[in-house]
Amino acid sequence: MLTDAMHAIIESSRDMGWIMEPEAKRLMSLYGIEIPPYAWVRSHTEVKTAAEQLGFPLAAKVVSPKVVHKSDVGGVAVGIDSVEALTEVFERFCKIDGFLGMHVEAMARGVELIIGSVVDAQFGPVVLLGIGGTSVEIYKDTAVRMAPITEKEVADMVDSLKGRALIQGYRGGTVVSMERLSRLLVSFSHMVMDLEGQIASIDLNPVIASENACVIADARIMLAADGKA
Amino acid sequence: MNFDPLFKPETVAVIGVSRKNDRHPANVIYNKLHLRYPVKVFAVNPQGGSILREPIYPSIADVPRKVDLAVIAAKAEFVPNILEQCIAAGVGGATVISGGFAEVGRPELQERMKRIAREADFPFIGPNCLGVYSPDRFDTFFLPGERLVRPDVGSVALVSQSGGVLVDQMVQFTEQSVGLSVAVSIGNKAVVNELDLLDYLSRDPATRVISFYVEGFGPNEGRAFVQKAQSCGKPVVVLKAGKTAAGTRAVSSHTASLAGDYAVFSQVMAQHGVVEATDASELVAYCESLSCYHQRIGNRMGIISVSGGHGALASDACAARHMEVPILPDAIQAAIRERLSESVRSIASVANPVDLTGSATDDDFVEAAQGLSRSPDLDCVLLLLLPYSPGLSLDLGARLSQVYQREGKPLIAYVPHESKYAMLIEGFQLNRVPVAASIEGAVLMADALRRCQSC
C-alpha cells in the first residue's frame, strides 16, 4: 500500500523523472524496507554532526537532480575516516552541477549484489537479482522473476546464479543471510507491484550483503514517463 | 464467447469463393471441405452462380441451414460488413483468412471488426491467418491438401501466430509421428488470442499438451498467460521467436539493460512451469513426452543400453542438462543381475548406466527396465534400443511399454527412426511411451518432465 507520504515523494520528483537517493531510501523505508541510518548533509555545519552520528568509515555521495550516475562525475567517495576528510569531500561535491547536498552513510562490508526492477511491457513488474553490484555489467550473472515473489522463488533465483557460491558460501567464507536477502527481495517485489504505473525501473546497486545484513548502499528510482499519481 | 463453432463445426460457409479462379484461397478451402471432411459446406459470393455443381449463395443469409462457422476470404474492406451479416444470420463464429489489416498499417479496419465482434459476443480467428487444422474433422488452410504434410489425430494442440511456422511445425510433428488435437494459426489475433486458446484448450478433453509459437504478447498479456498456464492443469510448451530483437526500452538503469526482453520472457516462463523450447525440434520432443506423461519427475536418470558407448553418451547428455545418473545400490544391482539370462549375467554392467551387451535378449531388457523402474533412487529410465542388435526383436517396444503400465515410472526410448524399425517404434508410441530419434532427444524428453510444473 502506498501512503500519502510515499505519493508525495513520487510527486515531488515527477518533473525530474527520477527519485534522488535520499528520497528513494525514504520511500522504501516508509514501505517497511530496512534502510541503514544515513544523513543528507546540506551545509558545512552539518558535516560534523553527521560524522558523529554515523561513525567511521563513511561513504558519501553527491545529491543532485542533474546527476543520475554519480560515479561518472566524481560524486562518490568511500573509506572516509575523519571529519576533515568528510569536509574535503563536501567541498569537492559543492562544485558538482545541481548540488543539493551530500548523502552520507556508514560503509558496509560484504558481497556486492544488485537488486532491481523494471516494468516489462508483457509481464508487468519483474525483479532482478545479480552478482557483482557495480561490476554486474561485466558478469551479467542475473536472475529475473515476475513480481511478486515468494521466499522459495528467492532461493531459486540464488540457485540459478553462476556465482551462487558467493552468496551460499564456499571454503568457509562469509555467507549471506538468506533470511535477510529473502525478506528484502520479497518486500521489494511487493513494493514494485504497488508502484506499477509510477515507475519505469529501480536499481538498488550495490546491495552489500553479509551474514547479518543486506545494506542498500545505493538506490535510484526511475519514474514512468506517463505515470499518474 | 462459445468457441465450439470455431473448432467443431458441422456446417461451414466459405465466403468469397471465386467462380472463375479454382486456385483462389476460398476455392481451395471449399474444395477440401466439400470433398474430404465430414462437414456440410456452403459457398458464398454476392455474384451467385455455381461451384462443383453446387450453388453459390449470394449472401450468408441465403444459406438454407444454420451455419456454425464462416470462413471469410474476401477483400479486407468488405470483411467488417460480412461479419455483421454473419452475426445477423446467427453464424456461430468465423475465421478471417483475409490479410490487409493491422499488418499493413490499417489498424482502423481491424479495430472496427473487433468492435463488431465484441458487441455481438461473436468469436473470430484472425484476420491474416490460416485458421484451424483439425485432423480428420476439417481445416481452413488455403493450402491444397496434397501439398500439406498432415499429422495424425493426437493429443497435442499447436497454436501459432505465424501460419508458415505452423505448417512447418506440422511437418516436424508428422516426421516424429506425434499427433495433433488441433493446430491454430491466429494471425493478427484481433479477438481470439493466445490467452483465449489456452483457456479453451485447457478444457478440451482431446488435448493433453498445449503448445505455442509466440512472437510477442500484448501489454501485460504475458502476465495473464503465465498465470493461466500455471493453473490450467495441462503442460504448456512455448517456442519464442525474436529472441535477439533489440529491446525498445531506454537503458537508463542497470536493471533495464540486464533484464532484456528475452531474458525476462525465458525466466518468467520457467518460473511458472511453462516449458520453453529453444528450437522447433525441441518443441516436438517436449510435446511428445508431455503428451505421454503428466507427472513431474526429479533429475535422477536410469539408463539401459546394449552398448557401453551409448550409455556414456547418454550420461554426458544428462550431465549437460543438470541431470544425474546415480550408481545403483548394491542390492538393486544384484537383484537385476540375478534375473538376466545366463550368457549376459556374467558380462553385463548393472551399476547404471546398465550395459546389457550385444548378447542381450528382449527378456534381459525387460528385466533391467523393471529393476530400474522399481529403484527408489531413479525418477525416469532411458531405454537406448539398438534394433540391429541380434538378440532384440521388434516386439520389444510393446513389451517395454507394459513395464511402464505396471510400474508407473516414466520410460523414454531412443530408437533410430528408420522405416525398418517402425514396428518397434509404434510398439512404444501406441502404448504411450515417447520415442526419440536421438540420444540427445531422449534426454530432452526427460528434461521436459522435470521442468513442467503443471503436470
XYZ file of C-alpha atoms in Angstrom:
684
model
C 0.000 0.000 0.000
C 1.256 3.440 -0.871
C 0.705 6.086 1.788
C 0.240 9.822 1.226
C 3.828 10.442 2.300
C 5.047 7.993 -0.346
C 2.881 9.594 -3.031
C 4.298 12.972 -2.015
C 7.870 11.753 -2.652
C 6.893 10.474 -6.096
C 5.015 13.656 -6.991
C 7.838 15.954 -5.937
C 10.229 14.030 -8.185
C 7.871 13.753 -11.146
C 9.297 16.661 -13.144
C 12.826 15.355 -12.708
C 11.834 11.888 -13.932
C 13.671 10.061 -11.146
C 13.930 9.990 -7.382
C 17.222 11.003 -5.791
C 18.937 8.628 -3.386
C 17.892 10.094 -0.010
C 14.274 10.338 -1.141
C 14.329 6.892 -2.754
C 15.609 5.460 0.503
C 13.000 7.338 2.494
C 10.285 5.962 0.208
C 11.494 2.393 0.744
C 11.838 2.957 4.450
C 8.236 4.179 4.573
C 7.269 0.974 2.787
C 8.887 -1.029 5.583
C 12.126 -1.949 3.857
C 15.104 -1.750 6.187
C 17.364 1.170 5.339
C 20.526 1.797 7.373
C 20.921 5.199 9.021
C 22.024 7.961 6.702
C 22.347 11.728 6.683
C 21.554 14.243 3.980
C 24.196 16.906 4.615
C 23.325 20.255 3.064
C 25.687 22.651 4.817
C 29.164 22.790 6.322
C 27.801 22.831 9.840
C 26.004 19.524 9.335
C 29.175 17.663 8.338
C 30.423 17.131 11.875
C 27.025 16.146 13.279
C 26.604 13.539 10.573
C 30.038 12.071 11.219
C 29.352 11.839 14.950
C 26.011 10.161 14.422
C 27.186 7.618 11.873
C 30.793 6.833 12.906
C 33.652 5.915 10.575
C 34.464 4.750 7.942
C 31.856 6.545 5.860
C 30.701 6.611 2.262
C 29.485 9.872 0.733
C 27.614 10.566 -2.494
C 26.519 13.746 -4.146
C 22.819 14.618 -4.175
C 21.900 16.437 -7.381
C 18.873 16.316 -9.630
C 21.293 16.713 -12.540
C 23.359 13.637 -11.683
C 21.861 10.203 -12.289
C 25.203 8.380 -12.495
C 27.134 9.740 -9.543
C 30.457 7.985 -10.092
C 30.672 9.431 -13.626
C 31.080 12.955 -12.202
C 33.302 12.070 -9.255
C 30.332 12.227 -6.957
C 31.173 9.153 -4.851
C 33.744 8.896 -2.049
C 34.345 5.828 0.116
C 36.548 4.926 3.094
C 36.249 8.387 4.648
C 37.789 8.145 8.141
C 37.823 11.655 9.607
C 35.740 14.813 9.868
C 38.453 16.622 7.906
C 38.259 14.152 5.067
C 34.466 14.350 5.035
C 34.666 18.155 4.931
C 37.019 17.969 1.974
C 34.622 15.670 0.152
C 31.740 18.024 0.908
C 33.650 20.958 -0.567
C 34.503 18.974 -3.661
C 30.851 17.911 -4.156
C 29.720 21.566 -3.811
C 31.171 22.226 -7.251
C 29.116 19.489 -8.952
C 26.283 20.664 -11.182
C 22.954 20.949 -9.372
C 24.481 20.267 -5.920
C 21.771 19.829 -3.295
C 23.877 18.196 -0.613
C 25.761 15.056 0.290
C 24.343 11.649 1.183
C 26.424 10.091 3.975
C 26.234 6.633 5.451
C 28.398 4.047 7.221
C 30.474 1.762 4.968
C 29.129 -1.754 4.835
C 31.185 -4.896 4.213
C 30.068 -7.971 2.336
C 29.222 -9.338 -1.090
C 28.142 -6.798 -3.680
C 24.786 -7.634 -5.239
C 22.368 -5.780 -7.466
C 18.649 -5.897 -6.847
C 16.427 -4.187 -9.353
C 13.090 -4.000 -11.032
C 11.688 -2.991 -14.385
C 8.104 -2.786 -15.535
C 8.083 -5.139 -18.503
C 5.613 -4.404 -21.279
C 4.404 -8.018 -21.498
C 4.792 -9.234 -17.922
C 4.472 -6.107 -15.747
C 6.859 -5.597 -12.821
C 9.764 -8.055 -12.679
C 12.563 -8.223 -10.119
C 16.205 -8.949 -10.761
C 18.973 -10.268 -8.517
C 22.554 -10.260 -9.728
C 26.101 -10.792 -8.566
C 28.612 -8.026 -8.814
C 26.927 -4.821 -7.819
C 28.837 -2.143 -9.720
C 30.577 -4.758 -11.917
C 27.326 -6.539 -12.786
C 27.559 -5.334 -16.383
C 30.724 -7.408 -16.777
C 29.476 -10.692 -15.319
C 25.832 -10.317 -16.353
C 25.104 -13.049 -13.821
C 21.487 -12.300 -13.024
C 18.140 -13.945 -12.301
C 14.773 -12.415 -13.192
C 11.330 -13.298 -11.833
C 7.870 -11.845 -12.282
C 6.810 -9.929 -9.178
C 5.596 -10.520 -6.563
C 7.837 -13.374 -5.483
C 7.910 -15.798 -2.573
C 10.768 -16.926 -0.344
C 11.045 -20.119 -2.366
C 11.438 -18.113 -5.565
C 14.242 -16.105 -3.944
C 16.014 -19.402 -3.190
C 15.508 -20.472 -6.835
C 16.956 -17.171 -8.037
C 20.078 -17.616 -5.920
C 20.426 -21.238 -7.064
C 20.274 -20.172 -10.697
C 23.228 -17.752 -10.401
C 26.645 -18.907 -11.573
C 28.194 -17.048 -8.659
C 25.796 -18.540 -6.110
C 28.743 -19.733 -4.007
C 29.450 -16.072 -3.194
C 26.042 -15.985 -1.510
C 25.803 -19.540 -0.195
C 29.430 -19.694 0.895
C 32.486 -21.654 -0.145
C 35.618 -22.745 1.695
C 34.111 -21.429 4.903
C 33.960 -17.852 3.580
C 31.366 -15.262 4.531
C 27.844 -16.365 3.827
C 24.926 -14.122 3.102
C 21.934 -14.427 5.376
C 19.262 -15.983 3.176
C 16.669 -14.845 5.663
C 17.697 -11.207 5.252
C 18.050 -11.469 1.492
C 14.631 -13.138 1.189
C 12.970 -10.576 3.384
C 14.425 -7.747 1.308
C 13.597 -9.262 -2.090
C 10.087 -10.362 -1.149
C 9.086 -6.977 0.266
C 10.854 -5.189 -2.601
C 8.818 -7.297 -5.048
C 5.590 -6.266 -3.317
C 6.652 -2.640 -3.361
C 7.249 -2.689 -7.124
C 3.780 -4.174 -7.624
C 2.333 -1.237 -5.710
C 4.473 1.161 -7.736
C 3.438 -0.299 -11.116
C 2.305 2.577 -13.292
C 4.514 5.014 -11.377
C 7.942 3.609 -12.079
C 9.989 2.573 -15.091
C 12.797 0.885 -13.175
C 14.563 0.686 -9.836
C 18.233 -0.053 -9.195
C 19.413 -0.980 -5.711
C 23.039 -1.132 -6.667
C 25.031 -2.177 -4.861
C 23.327 -4.050 -2.086
C 26.049 -5.116 0.349
C 25.057 -8.494 1.721
C 26.630 -10.286 4.661
C 25.847 -12.713 7.475
C 23.837 -10.193 9.424
C 22.607 -7.544 6.977
C 21.647 -6.646 3.444
C 22.534 -2.993 3.178
C 21.069 -0.986 0.306
C 24.113 1.141 -0.412
C 22.586 2.994 -3.341
C 19.065 3.369 -4.673
C 17.670 5.002 -7.749
C 14.057 5.014 -8.859
C 13.329 5.987 -12.454
C 9.748 7.187 -12.856
C 7.434 6.228 -15.702
C 7.124 8.920 -18.341
C 3.329 8.718 -18.312
C 2.832 7.849 -14.648
C -0.156 9.148 -12.747
C -0.488 9.721 -9.047
C -17.752 -16.489 -26.054
C -18.502 -20.000 -27.254
C -15.530 -21.287 -29.257
C -17.038 -24.647 -30.226
C -18.228 -23.364 -33.634
C -14.625 -22.374 -34.408
C -13.235 -25.825 -33.667
C -16.098 -28.305 -34.000
C -18.319 -27.012 -36.791
C -20.791 -29.272 -38.569
C -21.811 -26.651 -41.115
C -19.347 -24.256 -42.746
C -19.854 -21.368 -45.155
C -16.889 -20.260 -47.268
C -17.357 -16.591 -48.087
C -15.525 -15.187 -51.090
C -15.283 -18.208 -53.423
C -14.456 -17.316 -56.981
C -16.493 -18.545 -59.954
C -13.524 -18.380 -62.262
C -10.365 -18.947 -60.262
C -10.022 -22.509 -58.933
C -6.863 -21.564 -57.103
C -8.441 -18.735 -55.118
C -7.866 -19.422 -51.389
C -11.602 -19.624 -50.764
C -11.961 -22.217 -53.542
C -9.138 -24.338 -52.180
C -10.837 -24.312 -48.777
C -14.268 -25.005 -50.253
C -12.949 -27.919 -52.294
C -11.225 -29.669 -49.422
C -14.165 -29.236 -47.085
C -16.557 -30.425 -49.782
C -14.572 -33.485 -50.806
C -12.622 -34.651 -47.818
C -14.192 -33.731 -44.499
C -17.299 -34.767 -42.565
C -18.820 -31.265 -42.635
C -21.557 -29.696 -44.738
C -20.121 -26.770 -46.679
C -21.780 -23.844 -48.488
C -20.169 -21.412 -50.927
C -20.976 -17.680 -50.752
C -20.298 -14.894 -53.255
C -22.532 -11.875 -53.980
C -22.439 -12.728 -57.696
C -24.044 -16.149 -57.156
C -23.534 -18.940 -59.689
C -22.267 -22.440 -59.002
C -19.140 -24.291 -57.951
C -18.517 -28.046 -58.373
C -22.179 -28.373 -59.453
C -23.279 -26.855 -56.125
C -24.952 -23.436 -55.766
C -23.026 -20.302 -54.733
C -25.299 -18.325 -52.365
C -25.327 -14.539 -52.852
C -25.116 -13.898 -49.119
C -24.778 -15.764 -45.855
C -28.468 -15.012 -45.210
C -29.408 -17.145 -48.227
C -27.704 -20.300 -46.947
C -30.552 -22.744 -46.211
C -29.085 -24.147 -42.949
C -27.816 -22.659 -39.734
C -24.082 -22.136 -40.224
C -21.659 -22.928 -37.381
C -18.530 -21.440 -38.938
C -17.958 -18.833 -41.642
C -14.567 -18.890 -43.355
C -14.037 -15.414 -44.758
C -11.585 -14.961 -47.624
C -12.915 -11.743 -49.176
C -11.111 -8.435 -49.702
C -10.221 -6.675 -46.433
C -12.564 -3.707 -46.920
C -15.608 -5.997 -47.244
C -14.849 -8.034 -44.133
C -16.453 -5.821 -41.418
C -19.673 -5.846 -43.389
C -19.512 -9.610 -43.891
C -19.008 -10.069 -40.140
C -22.179 -8.052 -39.496
C -24.100 -10.211 -41.961
C -22.809 -13.383 -40.296
C -23.879 -12.121 -36.893
C -27.325 -11.198 -38.251
C -27.654 -14.662 -39.807
C -26.868 -16.381 -36.493
C -23.499 -17.846 -37.538
C -21.556 -19.246 -34.554
C -18.121 -17.858 -35.338
C -15.662 -17.037 -38.114
C -12.129 -17.492 -39.318
C -10.902 -14.485 -41.270
C -8.260 -15.626 -43.726
C -8.037 -12.263 -45.494
C -5.000 -10.073 -44.960
C -4.724 -6.317 -45.382
C -5.378 -5.119 -41.820
C -3.089 -4.108 -38.953
C -0.161 -5.965 -40.568
C -0.130 -3.497 -43.487
C -0.829 -0.419 -41.417
C -4.625 -0.432 -41.477
C -5.382 -0.878 -37.779
C -8.661 1.044 -38.020
C -10.255 -1.629 -40.187
C -9.206 -4.271 -37.667
C -10.476 -2.162 -34.763
C -13.856 -1.921 -36.481
C -14.047 -5.709 -36.809
C -13.068 -6.077 -33.189
C -15.844 -3.736 -32.049
C -18.437 -5.520 -34.172
C -17.420 -8.917 -32.801
C -17.143 -7.834 -29.156
C -20.562 -6.194 -29.191
C -22.198 -9.345 -30.533
C -20.069 -11.754 -28.451
C -19.042 -13.275 -31.760
C -15.686 -15.104 -31.804
C -13.424 -14.917 -34.827
C -9.881 -16.097 -35.518
C -7.510 -13.862 -37.476
C -7.500 -11.833 -39.619
C -4.434 -12.604 -41.716
C -4.208 -16.255 -40.698
C -4.521 -19.824 -41.922
C -7.105 -20.635 -39.296
C -7.733 -24.081 -37.936
C -6.429 -27.537 -38.814
C -8.326 -30.261 -37.017
C -7.161 -33.692 -38.227
C -9.952 -35.762 -39.794
C -12.529 -33.137 -38.823
C -11.951 -30.056 -41.006
C -9.383 -27.414 -41.888
C -9.450 -23.838 -43.142
C -5.932 -23.765 -44.609
C -5.879 -22.394 -48.140
C -3.099 -24.857 -48.934
C -4.142 -27.737 -51.195
C -4.431 -30.985 -49.234
C -1.919 -32.817 -51.379
C 0.692 -30.172 -50.612
C 0.246 -30.417 -46.852
C 2.096 -32.839 -44.638
C -0.775 -33.942 -42.449
C -0.205 -35.075 -38.846
C -2.464 -37.775 -37.419
C -5.088 -37.229 -34.792
C -3.368 -36.954 -31.439
C -3.386 -35.016 -28.200
C -1.085 -32.033 -28.820
C -2.621 -28.639 -29.589
C -0.405 -26.308 -31.570
C -1.089 -22.567 -31.608
C 0.951 -20.193 -33.738
C 0.888 -16.538 -34.564
C 2.572 -17.357 -37.864
C 0.808 -19.603 -40.365
C 4.036 -20.505 -42.138
C 5.717 -21.650 -38.950
C 2.632 -23.650 -38.066
C 2.734 -25.600 -41.324
C 6.454 -26.205 -40.831
C 5.820 -27.487 -37.318
C 3.183 -29.832 -38.695
C 5.867 -31.377 -40.906
C 8.040 -31.999 -37.864
C 5.181 -33.443 -35.839
C 4.379 -35.783 -38.714
C 8.004 -36.884 -39.050
C 8.057 -37.764 -35.362
C 4.598 -39.401 -35.545
C 3.263 -37.030 -32.920
C -0.438 -36.470 -33.462
C -2.355 -33.215 -33.063
C -5.700 -32.495 -31.458
C -5.791 -29.180 -33.351
C -3.456 -26.640 -34.956
C -4.427 -22.972 -34.988
C -2.868 -20.042 -36.786
C -4.121 -16.908 -35.033
C -2.585 -14.241 -37.284
C -3.310 -10.708 -36.111
C -5.328 -12.115 -33.163
C -7.840 -9.271 -33.239
C -10.285 -11.126 -30.979
C -9.098 -14.665 -30.271
C -5.578 -14.620 -28.822
C -3.191 -16.989 -27.012
C -4.930 -16.436 -23.690
C -8.350 -17.384 -25.034
C -6.972 -20.522 -26.647
C -5.067 -21.511 -23.523
C -8.328 -21.252 -21.671
C -10.340 -23.152 -24.283
C -7.785 -25.900 -24.853
C -7.264 -26.478 -21.141
C -10.912 -27.554 -21.111
C -10.740 -29.560 -24.354
C -10.758 -33.271 -23.460
C -8.911 -34.214 -26.669
C -5.910 -32.024 -25.792
C -3.257 -33.216 -23.327
C -0.471 -30.748 -24.166
C -0.861 -27.118 -25.286
C 1.997 -25.675 -27.326
C 2.555 -22.153 -28.598
C 4.772 -20.449 -31.122
C 4.861 -16.902 -29.760
C 6.255 -13.763 -31.316
C 5.142 -11.440 -28.569
C 2.304 -10.757 -26.164
C 0.249 -7.600 -25.901
C 0.669 -5.242 -22.908
C 0.535 -7.283 -19.698
C -0.891 -10.276 -21.614
C 2.281 -12.216 -20.854
C 1.488 -11.934 -17.148
C -2.037 -13.237 -17.627
C -0.701 -16.003 -19.885
C 1.810 -17.442 -17.407
C -0.661 -17.198 -14.554
C -3.250 -19.111 -16.547
C -0.665 -21.611 -17.806
C 0.437 -22.370 -14.277
C -3.077 -23.128 -13.119
C -4.576 -24.720 -16.241
C -3.714 -28.293 -15.275
C -2.076 -29.236 -18.581
C 1.544 -28.967 -19.706
C 2.228 -25.801 -21.703
C 5.186 -25.639 -24.101
C 6.354 -22.405 -25.734
C 8.725 -21.583 -28.573
C 9.651 -17.899 -28.777
C 10.640 -16.109 -31.937
C 12.536 -12.837 -31.936
C 14.892 -13.752 -29.107
C 17.517 -11.353 -30.359
C 15.291 -8.394 -31.184
C 16.661 -5.274 -29.596
C 14.630 -4.042 -26.668
C 12.750 -0.810 -27.071
C 13.258 0.376 -23.517
C 15.518 3.189 -22.595
C 18.528 1.721 -20.825
C 18.920 4.409 -18.196
C 19.253 1.792 -15.483
C 21.380 -1.302 -14.970
C 18.341 -3.442 -14.366
C 16.673 -2.346 -17.582
C 19.752 -3.171 -19.623
C 20.260 -6.529 -17.888
C 16.632 -7.652 -17.948
C 16.300 -7.693 -21.743
C 13.045 -8.764 -23.334
C 14.100 -12.339 -23.977
C 15.809 -12.841 -20.615
C 12.585 -11.783 -18.930
C 10.455 -13.954 -21.207
C 12.533 -17.071 -20.726
C 12.916 -16.832 -16.970
C 9.304 -15.853 -16.334
C 8.129 -18.864 -18.364
C 10.342 -21.180 -16.275
C 9.182 -19.510 -13.062
C 5.639 -20.568 -13.915
C 6.437 -24.086 -15.083
C 5.939 -23.343 -18.776
C 8.448 -25.461 -20.705
C 10.308 -23.290 -23.183
C 11.690 -24.971 -26.296
C 14.640 -23.217 -27.895
C 14.018 -24.614 -31.380
C 11.453 -26.493 -33.433
C 12.818 -29.973 -32.792
C 12.855 -29.364 -29.037
C 9.233 -28.297 -29.270
C 8.236 -31.602 -30.845
C 10.281 -33.646 -28.354
C 8.767 -31.827 -25.368
C 5.250 -32.181 -26.737
C 5.723 -35.902 -27.338
C 6.935 -36.709 -23.842
C 4.443 -34.423 -22.118
C 1.594 -35.944 -24.104
C 2.593 -39.343 -22.680
C 3.298 -38.438 -19.069
C 1.607 -35.930 -16.796
C 3.931 -36.439 -13.880
C 6.709 -34.184 -12.713
C 9.966 -36.000 -12.107
C 13.230 -35.350 -10.301
C 16.596 -35.317 -12.030
C 17.861 -38.876 -11.415
C 18.064 -40.893 -14.617
C 18.472 -44.598 -15.161
C 19.976 -45.676 -18.484
C 19.782 -49.079 -20.194
C 21.669 -49.884 -23.379
C 23.296 -52.771 -25.178
C 26.403 -50.677 -25.867
C 28.717 -49.028 -23.374
C 29.281 -46.121 -25.719
C 25.592 -45.273 -25.875
C 25.407 -45.349 -22.092
C 28.336 -42.944 -21.856
C 26.903 -40.558 -24.470
C 23.574 -40.539 -22.684
C 25.306 -39.842 -19.350
C 27.068 -36.859 -20.902
C 23.814 -35.544 -22.361
C 22.163 -35.890 -18.936
C 25.006 -34.008 -17.251
C 24.703 -31.196 -19.799
C 21.080 -30.779 -18.681
C 21.914 -30.945 -14.969
C 20.536 -34.452 -14.590
C 22.266 -37.159 -12.587
C 22.929 -40.783 -13.426
C 23.406 -42.223 -9.929
C 25.163 -45.544 -9.301
C 22.580 -48.024 -8.082
C 22.787 -49.574 -4.594
C 24.455 -52.998 -4.495
C 21.255 -54.791 -3.534
C 19.428 -53.463 -6.588
C 22.352 -54.256 -8.849
C 22.417 -57.822 -7.517
C 18.663 -58.236 -7.961
C 18.865 -57.113 -11.584
C 21.893 -59.252 -12.385
C 20.259 -62.344 -10.937
C 17.337 -62.060 -13.336
C 19.409 -61.679 -16.511
C 19.916 -64.602 -18.893
C 22.880 -66.788 -18.194
C 25.007 -65.623 -21.104
C 24.520 -61.934 -20.218
C 24.704 -62.184 -16.419
C 28.466 -62.516 -16.241
C 29.339 -59.828 -18.784
C 26.696 -57.129 -18.206
C 27.365 -53.968 -16.231
C 24.435 -53.123 -13.955
C 25.711 -50.150 -11.963
C 23.881 -47.524 -14.126
C 24.212 -46.960 -16.956
C 23.194 -50.588 -17.395
C 25.057 -52.162 -20.319
C 23.408 -55.432 -21.289
C 25.966 -56.007 -24.097
C 25.337 -57.186 -27.636
C 24.284 -60.594 -26.309
C 21.153 -59.134 -24.676
C 17.718 -60.552 -25.434
C 14.262 -58.998 -25.092
C 13.885 -60.697 -21.710
C 17.089 -59.123 -20.423
C 15.917 -55.665 -21.497
C 12.535 -56.125 -19.845
C 14.117 -57.395 -16.609
C 16.540 -54.475 -16.488
C 13.752 -51.965 -17.210
C 11.672 -53.499 -14.442
C 14.584 -53.449 -11.997
C 15.389 -49.792 -12.670
C 11.707 -48.835 -12.560
C 11.490 -50.296 -9.065
C 14.584 -48.499 -7.818
C 13.632 -45.621 -5.493
C 16.898 -43.926 -6.478
C 15.664 -43.156 -10.004
C 12.984 -40.837 -11.391
C 12.969 -41.856 -15.055
C 14.537 -44.562 -17.224
C 16.066 -44.032 -20.665
C 15.920 -47.091 -22.924
C 18.572 -46.937 -25.631
C 17.438 -49.538 -28.130
C 19.711 -50.581 -30.936
C 17.445 -52.690 -33.120
C 20.364 -54.076 -35.121
C 21.476 -55.941 -32.013
C 20.734 -59.582 -32.955
C 19.064 -60.665 -29.700
C 16.448 -57.882 -29.744
C 13.137 -58.241 -31.574
C 10.705 -55.670 -32.910
C 8.199 -56.751 -30.252
C 10.286 -55.136 -27.561
C 8.575 -51.726 -27.806
C 5.190 -53.053 -26.797
C 6.711 -55.300 -24.118
C 8.697 -52.475 -22.510
C 5.627 -50.219 -22.565
C 3.953 -52.788 -20.330
C 6.705 -52.178 -17.781
C 5.588 -48.562 -17.533
C 1.953 -49.607 -17.232
C 2.889 -51.933 -14.352
C 5.420 -49.780 -12.520
C 4.363 -46.177 -13.281
C 7.877 -44.784 -13.675
C 8.313 -42.810 -16.914
C 10.266 -44.607 -19.625
C 11.738 -42.815 -22.623
C 13.076 -44.757 -25.578
C 15.690 -43.985 -28.180
C 15.296 -45.881 -31.458
C 16.905 -44.802 -34.746
C 13.973 -43.583 -36.863
C 14.369 -45.883 -39.844
C 11.375 -47.337 -41.624
C 12.542 -50.903 -40.964
C 12.205 -50.250 -37.206
C 8.713 -48.776 -37.498
C 7.036 -51.631 -35.633
C 9.385 -51.259 -32.699
C 8.701 -47.511 -32.591
C 4.941 -47.989 -32.861
C 5.080 -50.555 -30.087
C 6.164 -47.742 -27.835
C 4.138 -44.863 -29.263
C 0.817 -46.684 -29.476
C 1.261 -47.625 -25.844
C 2.127 -44.056 -24.891
C 5.855 -44.309 -24.343
C 7.735 -41.494 -26.127
C 10.440 -42.437 -28.631
C 13.258 -40.099 -29.589
C 15.259 -40.316 -32.795
C 18.493 -39.453 -30.978
C 20.054 -39.923 -27.559
C 20.032 -36.168 -27.000
C 16.357 -36.140 -27.956
C 15.564 -38.768 -25.304
C 17.313 -36.654 -22.682
C 15.338 -33.594 -23.834
C 12.132 -35.551 -23.339
C 13.112 -36.361 -19.767
C 14.072 -32.732 -19.185
C 10.580 -31.629 -20.215
C 9.056 -33.802 -17.480
C 11.465 -32.295 -14.959
C 10.650 -28.705 -15.924
C 6.882 -28.932 -16.280
C 5.116 -27.820 -13.120
C 1.512 -28.161 -14.126
C 1.772 -31.937 -14.633
